[in-house]
XYZ file of C-alpha atoms in Angstrom:
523
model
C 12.175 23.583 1.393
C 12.875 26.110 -1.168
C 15.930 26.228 -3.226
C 18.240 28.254 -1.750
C 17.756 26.418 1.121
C 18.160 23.218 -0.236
C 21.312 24.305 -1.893
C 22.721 25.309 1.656
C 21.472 22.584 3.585
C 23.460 20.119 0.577
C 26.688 21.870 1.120
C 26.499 21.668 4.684
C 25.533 17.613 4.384
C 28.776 17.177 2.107
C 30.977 18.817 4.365
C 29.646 17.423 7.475
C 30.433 13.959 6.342
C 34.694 14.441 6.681
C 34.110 15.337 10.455
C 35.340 13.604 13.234
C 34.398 14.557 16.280
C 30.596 15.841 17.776
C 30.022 18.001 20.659
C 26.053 17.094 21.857
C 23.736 20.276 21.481
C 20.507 19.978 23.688
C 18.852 23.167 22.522
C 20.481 25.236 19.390
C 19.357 28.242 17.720
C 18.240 27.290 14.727
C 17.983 28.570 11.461
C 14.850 27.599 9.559
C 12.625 24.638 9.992
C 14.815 21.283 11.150
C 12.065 19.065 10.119
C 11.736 20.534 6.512
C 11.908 16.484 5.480
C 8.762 15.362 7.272
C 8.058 12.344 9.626
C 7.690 8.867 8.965
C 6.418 5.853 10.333
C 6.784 2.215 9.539
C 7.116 -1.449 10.356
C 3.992 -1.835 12.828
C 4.325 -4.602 15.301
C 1.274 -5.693 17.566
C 3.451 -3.624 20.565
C 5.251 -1.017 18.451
C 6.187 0.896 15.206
C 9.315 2.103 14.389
C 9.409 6.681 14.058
C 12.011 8.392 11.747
C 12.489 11.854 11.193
C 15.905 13.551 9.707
C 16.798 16.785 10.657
C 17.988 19.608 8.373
C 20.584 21.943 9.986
C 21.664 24.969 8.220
C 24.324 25.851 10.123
C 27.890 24.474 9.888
C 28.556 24.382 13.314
C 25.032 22.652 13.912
C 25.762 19.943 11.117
C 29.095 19.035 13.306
C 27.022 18.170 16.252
C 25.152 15.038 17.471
C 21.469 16.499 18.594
C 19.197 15.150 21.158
C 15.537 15.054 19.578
C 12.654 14.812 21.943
C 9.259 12.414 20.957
C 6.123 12.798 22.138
C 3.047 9.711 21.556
C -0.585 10.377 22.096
C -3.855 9.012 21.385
C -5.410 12.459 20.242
C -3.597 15.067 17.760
C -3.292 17.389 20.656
C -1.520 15.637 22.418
C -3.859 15.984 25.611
C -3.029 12.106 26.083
C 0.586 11.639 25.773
C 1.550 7.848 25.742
C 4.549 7.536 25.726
C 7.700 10.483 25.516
C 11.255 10.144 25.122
C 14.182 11.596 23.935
C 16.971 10.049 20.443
C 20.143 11.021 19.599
C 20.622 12.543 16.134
C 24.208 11.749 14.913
C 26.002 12.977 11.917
C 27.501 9.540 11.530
C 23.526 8.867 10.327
C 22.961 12.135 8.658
C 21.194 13.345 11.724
C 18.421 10.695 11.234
C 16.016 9.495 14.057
C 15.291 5.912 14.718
C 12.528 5.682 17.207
C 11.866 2.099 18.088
C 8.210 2.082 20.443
C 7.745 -1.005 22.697
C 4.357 -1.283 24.748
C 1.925 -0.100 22.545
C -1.596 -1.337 22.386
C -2.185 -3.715 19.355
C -4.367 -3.044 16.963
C -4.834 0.916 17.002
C -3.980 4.223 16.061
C -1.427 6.672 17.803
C -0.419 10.363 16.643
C 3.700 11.652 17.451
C 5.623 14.551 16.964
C 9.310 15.382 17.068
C 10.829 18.420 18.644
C 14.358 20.293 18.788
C 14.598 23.327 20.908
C 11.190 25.324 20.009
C 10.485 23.641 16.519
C 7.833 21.137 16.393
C 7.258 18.774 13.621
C 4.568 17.894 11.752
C 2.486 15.773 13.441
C 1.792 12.363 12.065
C -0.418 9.407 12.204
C 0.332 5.783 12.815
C -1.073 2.413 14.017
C 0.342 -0.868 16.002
C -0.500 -4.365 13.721
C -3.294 -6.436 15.554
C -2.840 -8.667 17.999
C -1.288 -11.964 16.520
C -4.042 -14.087 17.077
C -7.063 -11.615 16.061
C -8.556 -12.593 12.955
C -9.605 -8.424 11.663
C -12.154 -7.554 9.736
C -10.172 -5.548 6.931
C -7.277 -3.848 5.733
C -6.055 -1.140 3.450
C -2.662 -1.557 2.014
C -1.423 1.207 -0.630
C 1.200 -0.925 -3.178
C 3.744 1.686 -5.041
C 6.921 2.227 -6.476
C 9.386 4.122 -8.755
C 9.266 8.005 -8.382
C 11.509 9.672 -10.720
C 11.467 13.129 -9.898
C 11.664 14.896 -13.223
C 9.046 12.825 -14.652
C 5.862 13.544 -12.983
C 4.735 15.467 -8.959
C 3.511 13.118 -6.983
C 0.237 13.803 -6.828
C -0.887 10.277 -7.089
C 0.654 10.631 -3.334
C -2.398 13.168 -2.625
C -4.870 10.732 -3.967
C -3.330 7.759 -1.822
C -3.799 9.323 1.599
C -7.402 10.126 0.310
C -7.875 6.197 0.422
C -6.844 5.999 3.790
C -5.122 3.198 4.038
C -3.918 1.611 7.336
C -0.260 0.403 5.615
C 1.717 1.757 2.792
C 4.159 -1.045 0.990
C 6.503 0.540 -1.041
C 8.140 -1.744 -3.247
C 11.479 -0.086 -4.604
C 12.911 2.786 -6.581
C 12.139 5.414 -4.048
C 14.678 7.926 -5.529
C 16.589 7.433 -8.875
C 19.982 8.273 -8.970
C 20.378 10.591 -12.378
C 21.008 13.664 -13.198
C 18.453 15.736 -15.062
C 18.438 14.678 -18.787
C 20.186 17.686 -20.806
C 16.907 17.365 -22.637
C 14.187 19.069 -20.509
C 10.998 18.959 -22.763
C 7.767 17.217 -21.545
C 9.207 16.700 -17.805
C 7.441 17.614 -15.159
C 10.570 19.596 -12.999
C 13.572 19.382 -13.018
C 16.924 19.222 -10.400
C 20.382 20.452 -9.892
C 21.778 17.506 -8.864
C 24.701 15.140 -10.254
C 24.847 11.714 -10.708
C 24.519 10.113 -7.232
C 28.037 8.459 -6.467
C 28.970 9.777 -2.805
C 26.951 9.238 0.429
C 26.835 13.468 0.367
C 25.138 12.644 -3.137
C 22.594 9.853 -1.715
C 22.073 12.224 1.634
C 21.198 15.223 -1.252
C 18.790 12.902 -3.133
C 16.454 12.058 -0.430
C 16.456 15.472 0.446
C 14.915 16.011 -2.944
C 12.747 13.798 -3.007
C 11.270 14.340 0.398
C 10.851 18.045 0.249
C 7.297 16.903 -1.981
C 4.825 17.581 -0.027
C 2.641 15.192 -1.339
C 5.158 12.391 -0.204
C 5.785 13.725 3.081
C 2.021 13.775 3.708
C 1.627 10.050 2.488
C 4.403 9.559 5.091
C 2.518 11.160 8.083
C -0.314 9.505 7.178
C 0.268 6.065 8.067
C 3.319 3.479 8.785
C 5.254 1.912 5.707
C 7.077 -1.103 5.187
C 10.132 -0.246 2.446
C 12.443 -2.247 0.558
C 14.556 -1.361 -2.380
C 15.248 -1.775 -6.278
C 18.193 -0.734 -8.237
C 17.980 3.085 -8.693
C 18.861 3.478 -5.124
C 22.196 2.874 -6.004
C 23.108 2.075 -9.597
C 20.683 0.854 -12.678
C 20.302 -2.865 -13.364
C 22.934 -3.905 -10.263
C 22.708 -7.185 -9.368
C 24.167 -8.304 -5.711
C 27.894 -6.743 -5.668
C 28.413 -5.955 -9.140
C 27.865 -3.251 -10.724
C 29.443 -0.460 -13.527
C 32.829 0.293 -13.061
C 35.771 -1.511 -11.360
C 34.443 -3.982 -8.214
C 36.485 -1.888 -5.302
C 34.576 1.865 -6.741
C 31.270 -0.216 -6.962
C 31.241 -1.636 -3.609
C 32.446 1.861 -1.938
C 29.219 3.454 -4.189
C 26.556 1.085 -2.757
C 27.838 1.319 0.437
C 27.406 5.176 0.114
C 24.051 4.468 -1.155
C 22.963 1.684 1.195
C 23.582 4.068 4.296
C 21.342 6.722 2.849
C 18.999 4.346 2.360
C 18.723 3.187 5.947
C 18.799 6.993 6.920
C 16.066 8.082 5.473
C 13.351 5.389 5.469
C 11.777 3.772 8.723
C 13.965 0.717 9.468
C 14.534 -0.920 12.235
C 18.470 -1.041 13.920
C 18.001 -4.561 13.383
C 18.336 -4.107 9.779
C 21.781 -3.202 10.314
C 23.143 -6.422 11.910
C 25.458 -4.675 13.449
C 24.817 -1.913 16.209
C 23.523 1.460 15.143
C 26.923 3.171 16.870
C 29.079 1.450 14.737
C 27.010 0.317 11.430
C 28.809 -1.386 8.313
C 27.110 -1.204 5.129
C 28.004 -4.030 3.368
C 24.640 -5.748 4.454
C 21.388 -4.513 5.007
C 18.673 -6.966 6.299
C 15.458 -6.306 4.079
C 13.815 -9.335 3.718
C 11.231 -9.651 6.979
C 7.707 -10.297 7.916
C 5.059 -8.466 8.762
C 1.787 -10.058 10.443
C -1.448 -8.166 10.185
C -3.058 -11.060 12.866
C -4.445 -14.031 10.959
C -5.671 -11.859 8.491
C -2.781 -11.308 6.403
C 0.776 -11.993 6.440
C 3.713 -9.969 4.601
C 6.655 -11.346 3.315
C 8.349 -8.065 1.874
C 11.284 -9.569 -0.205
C 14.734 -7.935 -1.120
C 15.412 -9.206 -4.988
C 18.450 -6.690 -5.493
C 21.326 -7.806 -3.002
C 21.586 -11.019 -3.503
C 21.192 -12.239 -7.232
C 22.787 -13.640 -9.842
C 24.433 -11.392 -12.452
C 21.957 -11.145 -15.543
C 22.203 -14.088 -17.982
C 24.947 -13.443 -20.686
C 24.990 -9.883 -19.875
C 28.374 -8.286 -20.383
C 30.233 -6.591 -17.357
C 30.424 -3.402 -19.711
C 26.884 -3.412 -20.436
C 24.995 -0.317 -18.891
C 21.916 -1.904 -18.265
C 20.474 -5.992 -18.032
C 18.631 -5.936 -21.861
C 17.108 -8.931 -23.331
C 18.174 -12.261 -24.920
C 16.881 -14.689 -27.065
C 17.039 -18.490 -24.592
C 18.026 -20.003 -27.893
C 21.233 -17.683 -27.625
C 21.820 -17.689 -23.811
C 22.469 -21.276 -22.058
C 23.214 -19.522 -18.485
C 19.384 -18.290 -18.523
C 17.755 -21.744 -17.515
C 20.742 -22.870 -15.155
C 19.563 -24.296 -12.142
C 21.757 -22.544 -10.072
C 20.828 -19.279 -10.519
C 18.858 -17.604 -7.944
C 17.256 -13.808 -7.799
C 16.589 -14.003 -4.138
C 19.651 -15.989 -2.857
C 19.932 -19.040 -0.701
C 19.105 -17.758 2.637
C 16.506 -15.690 1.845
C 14.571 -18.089 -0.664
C 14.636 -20.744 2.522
C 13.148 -18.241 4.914
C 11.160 -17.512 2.519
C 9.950 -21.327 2.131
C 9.618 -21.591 5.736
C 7.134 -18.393 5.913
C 4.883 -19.846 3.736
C 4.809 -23.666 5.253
C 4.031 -21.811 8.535
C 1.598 -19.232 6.901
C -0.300 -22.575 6.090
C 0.336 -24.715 9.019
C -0.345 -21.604 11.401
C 2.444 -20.133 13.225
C 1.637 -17.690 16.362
C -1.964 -17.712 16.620
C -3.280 -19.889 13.481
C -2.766 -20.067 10.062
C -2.662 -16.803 7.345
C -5.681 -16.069 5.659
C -3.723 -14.643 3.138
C -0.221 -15.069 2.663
C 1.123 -11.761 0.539
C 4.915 -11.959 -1.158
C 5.513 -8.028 -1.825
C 8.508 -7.801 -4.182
C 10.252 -5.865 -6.557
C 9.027 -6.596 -10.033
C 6.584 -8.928 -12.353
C 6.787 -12.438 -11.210
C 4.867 -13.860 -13.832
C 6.239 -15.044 -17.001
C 5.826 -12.861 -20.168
C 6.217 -14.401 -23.784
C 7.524 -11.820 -26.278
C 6.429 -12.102 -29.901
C 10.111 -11.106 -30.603
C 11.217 -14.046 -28.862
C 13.085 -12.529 -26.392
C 13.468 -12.544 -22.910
C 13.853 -9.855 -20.078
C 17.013 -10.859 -17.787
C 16.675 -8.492 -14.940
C 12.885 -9.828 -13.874
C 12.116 -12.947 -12.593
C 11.618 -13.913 -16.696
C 15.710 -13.816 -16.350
C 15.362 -16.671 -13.328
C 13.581 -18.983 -14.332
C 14.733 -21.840 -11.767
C 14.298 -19.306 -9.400
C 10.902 -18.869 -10.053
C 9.741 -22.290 -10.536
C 11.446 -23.331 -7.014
C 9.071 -20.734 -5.717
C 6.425 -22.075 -7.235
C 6.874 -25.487 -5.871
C 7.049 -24.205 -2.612
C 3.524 -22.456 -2.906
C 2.221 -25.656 -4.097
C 3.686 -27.734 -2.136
C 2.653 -25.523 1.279
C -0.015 -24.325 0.328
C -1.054 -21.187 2.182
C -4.882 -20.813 1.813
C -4.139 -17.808 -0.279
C -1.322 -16.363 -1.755
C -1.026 -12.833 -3.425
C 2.138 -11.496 -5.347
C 2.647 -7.750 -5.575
C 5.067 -6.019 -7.844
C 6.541 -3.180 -9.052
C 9.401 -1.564 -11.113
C 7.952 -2.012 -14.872
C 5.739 1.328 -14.828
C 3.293 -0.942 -15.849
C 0.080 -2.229 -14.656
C -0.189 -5.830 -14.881
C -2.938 -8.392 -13.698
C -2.231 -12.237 -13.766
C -3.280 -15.615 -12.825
C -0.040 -17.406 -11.425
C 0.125 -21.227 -12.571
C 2.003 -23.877 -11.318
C 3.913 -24.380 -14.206
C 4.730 -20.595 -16.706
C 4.750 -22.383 -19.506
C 1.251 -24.311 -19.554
C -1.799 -22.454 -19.133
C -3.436 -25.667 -18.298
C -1.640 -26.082 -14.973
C -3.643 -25.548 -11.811
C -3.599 -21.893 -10.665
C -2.012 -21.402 -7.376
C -1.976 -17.748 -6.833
C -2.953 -14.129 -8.322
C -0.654 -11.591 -8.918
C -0.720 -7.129 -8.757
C 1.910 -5.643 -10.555
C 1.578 -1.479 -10.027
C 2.159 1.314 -12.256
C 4.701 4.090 -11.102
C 4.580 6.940 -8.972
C 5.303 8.919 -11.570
C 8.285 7.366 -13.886
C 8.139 7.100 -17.458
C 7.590 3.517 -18.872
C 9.901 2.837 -21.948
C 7.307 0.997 -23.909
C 4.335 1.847 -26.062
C 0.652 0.136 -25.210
C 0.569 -1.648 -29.028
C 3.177 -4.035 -28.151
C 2.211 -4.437 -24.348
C -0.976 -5.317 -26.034
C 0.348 -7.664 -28.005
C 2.210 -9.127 -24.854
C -0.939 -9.586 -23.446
C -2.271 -11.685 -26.683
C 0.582 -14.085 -26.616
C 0.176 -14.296 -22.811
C -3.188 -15.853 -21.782
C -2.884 -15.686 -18.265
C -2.230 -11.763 -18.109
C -5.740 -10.371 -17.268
C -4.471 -6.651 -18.014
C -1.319 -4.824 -19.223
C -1.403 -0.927 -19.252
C 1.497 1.576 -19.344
C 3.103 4.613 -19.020
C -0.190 5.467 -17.068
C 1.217 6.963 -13.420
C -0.414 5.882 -9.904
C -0.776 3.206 -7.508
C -2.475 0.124 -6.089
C -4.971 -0.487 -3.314
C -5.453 -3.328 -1.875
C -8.877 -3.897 0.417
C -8.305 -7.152 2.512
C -10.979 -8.874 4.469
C -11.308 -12.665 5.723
C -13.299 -13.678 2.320
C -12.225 -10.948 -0.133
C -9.194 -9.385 -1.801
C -9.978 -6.409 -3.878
C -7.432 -4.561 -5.556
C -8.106 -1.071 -7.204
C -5.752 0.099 -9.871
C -5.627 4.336 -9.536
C -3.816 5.924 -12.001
C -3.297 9.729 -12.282
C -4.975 12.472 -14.955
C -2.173 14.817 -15.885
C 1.264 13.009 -14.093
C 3.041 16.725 -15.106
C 0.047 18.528 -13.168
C 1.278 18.656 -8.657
C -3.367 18.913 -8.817
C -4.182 15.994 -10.803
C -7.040 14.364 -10.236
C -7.074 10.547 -10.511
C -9.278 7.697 -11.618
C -9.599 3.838 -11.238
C -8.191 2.297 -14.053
C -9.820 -1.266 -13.099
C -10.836 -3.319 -9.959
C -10.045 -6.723 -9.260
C -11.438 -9.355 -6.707
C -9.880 -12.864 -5.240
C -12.469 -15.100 -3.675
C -11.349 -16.397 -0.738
C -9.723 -19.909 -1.326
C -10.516 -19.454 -5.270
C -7.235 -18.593 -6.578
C -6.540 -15.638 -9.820
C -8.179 -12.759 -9.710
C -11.730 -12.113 -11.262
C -12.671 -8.677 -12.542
C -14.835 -7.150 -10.106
């Protein structure tokens, strides 16, 4: 999408919002391309996979209407074998997104779908049904990512992904940011014309953005994703329903920013709790599971909407900081969580029946794909980082009990959020080395945000840390994760030039987990 029609299509999005009434519109004359944001897939089921598109209507009269989107399903990228075909409302309630929720697919395979809207024709993309829950596959390719600030680097670590071919993309939070451009412009990559995100117009406006990359929309029609969130899709450093400013403005922003959300990524309805034709957006359910057979079996967490506010943190305070535990009693009370109740039970329960075996037999590998570093970092400063699971620690050893105490036959932690690359065995107990290891943890770089920290004292992290295997930053890419029955290998990309849309990539590392050998080895 090119500016000026950006521009238009953002003024046409704020205005549409204060409209009450639609009139349907089966075929419209358009003007320009309605599926300038791409296609998506995500959430693969052994029978199904959830399609999203989100159309872009130029015209004001267009923007007031609901719009009946036709779907088409084949086995070929012709579409000489059509599946299945249907037809989905596109509301402006939902900022004219498409939910496309396929039933009766065969497990375990790939399937191609398009969108259409009068004569216009999306792009075509790719997808694939989980296997069969009992099927015990031979491998599978999972891309791990997060955090892709748009004025600090293109996304070509996006082009580099779909290169990998990977069957399932997890992204793990921070999929827009929600800032303005910094006044200073020097050594970013592009820049934006957008304000500070506080309206749903704003939200609507910023995934826009974001999704007129073609690199992204590409790693979109590759493949399904799973999605969850971090902070900067609605506010830095929020924790559950606090935020900056007065609690009433807060709640109204995330709300705003919590529809958008759901909008523009692949989610199921079910997400919503409530039906799609009336939606509230005071809760999102994030937290699910995704089964790749016996091989693997996802628990994609949400760590944002339910927490505890950070330790001894100030409500005036723009972001979470540090503290010294010497200074901060809250930090090591028992009762504060980073996942809440509800979800750290289900949570429990996933990985007692990941070991016990639970629809078809017992995980081969049980993965918890979260926001952030899980494992514990000692500062030399002496201080402590409140908004990552360092600032929870109960929280954190109650999970730990529970993967000791279940005992899936292998667990792996992924993470995000840091733009940092970190590598780490995971012991029973953070705070002695000599404790039995129960599980290996992948914390990935950014897509292309800036990290805040210099390698000399992420070095010197590592020194005072002895389980962390590796600590890198500020270097830009992703993870890749190759999965079979006796191996986990995880490949660390990270990009050349992150201000260069062409840069070429290379592996930064490679990591293995033996099969019932917890803590990764280098490879």
């Amino acid at each position: 999408m090119d500016r000026r029609a950006f521009l238009q299509y953002a003024a046409c999005a704020a205005a549409a919002t204060a409209l009450p009434r639609w009139a349907w519109s089966q075929s419209p004359a358009l003007q320009g391309d309605p599926f300038a944001l791409g296609v998506a897939s995500g959430d693969p089921a052994p029978d199904g996979v959830v399609l999203w598109t989100r159309l872009v209507l130029a015209d004001p009269a267009q923007m007031q209407a609901a719009h009946t989107v036709r779907w088409e399903v084949a086995h070929d990228a012709r579409f000489a074998q059509i599946v299945q075909k249907g037809e989905a409302p596109a509301l402006p309630l939902l900022g004219h997104s498409v939910h496309v929720e396929l039933r009766g697919l065969a497990p375990g395979r790939w399937y191609h779908y398009r969108f259409m809207l009068g004569d216009a024709v999306s792009t075509v993309g790719r997808t694939r049904t989980a296997p069969a829950a009992a099927e015990l596959p031979g491998a599978l390719r999972v891309v791990f990512a997060s955090c892709q600030r748009w004025e600090h680097g293109h996304y070509a670590a996006w082009h580099h992904a779909v290169a990998d071919a990977p069957d399932l993309v997890l992204f793990l939070g921070d999929y827009i940011y929600e800032y303005a451009t910094p006044k200073n412009t020097a050594d970013l990559a592009r820049t934006h014309s957008l304000r500070l995100a506080t309206t749903l117009a704003d939200y609507r406006d910023r995934y826009a953005l974001h999704k007129s990359d073609p690199a992204l929309q590409a790693a979109h029609a590759a493949c399904p994703w799973a999605v969850t969130w971090d902070d900067h899709e609605v506010q830095n450093d929020y924790a559950a329903g606090a935020g900056r400013g007065d609690a009433d403005s807060f709640l109204a922003l995330r709300a705003a920013a919590w529809q958008a959300f759901y909008e523009n990524m692949p989610l199921r309805a079910t997400s919503l709790g409530t039906p799609a034709s009336a939606p509230r957006w005071d809760a999102l359910q994030l937290y699910r599971r995704l089964r790749w057979g016996r091989l693997a079996h996802i628990h994609l967490l949400d760590s944002r909407q339910y927490r505890s506010w950070q330790a001894c943190r100030t409500p005036q305070s723009m972001s979470a900081g540090a503290v010294r535990p010497a200074d901060c009693a809250e930090l090591a009370s028992p009762d504060r969580t980073l996942l809440g109740t509800a979800q750290e039970q289900w949570l429990h329960a996933g990985l007692a029946a990941d070991a016990r075996g639970h629809d078809g037999g017992a995980a081969r590998w049980s993965v918890l794909a979260q926001q952030t570093l899980f494992s514990q970092r000692h500062y030399p400063s002496g201080v402590t980082s409140t908004d990552s699971w360092d600032g929870y620690p109960a929280a954190r050893q109650r999970l730990l009990q529970a993967v000791s105490g279940h005992a899936p036959r292998n667990t792996v932690l992924l993470g995000g959020d840091i733009h940092q690359n970190y590598v780490c065995r995971v012991h029973a107990d953070p705070g002695r080395s000599e404790s039995p290891v129960v599980a290996s943890e992948f914390c990935g770089t950014s897509i292309s945000s800036r990290s805040s920290t210099t390698q000399d004292k992420v070095d010197a992290v590592a020194r005072h840390n002895p389980h962390v295997l590796l600590a890198r930053c500020d270097l830009r890419g992703y993870g890749l994760a190759e999965i079979t029955p006796t191996r986990w290998t995880t490949t660390l990309r990270v990009v050349d030039d992150p201000l260069r849309a062409d840069s070429g990539a290379r592996t930064l590392a490679r990591f293995v987990v033996e099969d019932g050998r917890p803590g990764p080895q280098t490879a």
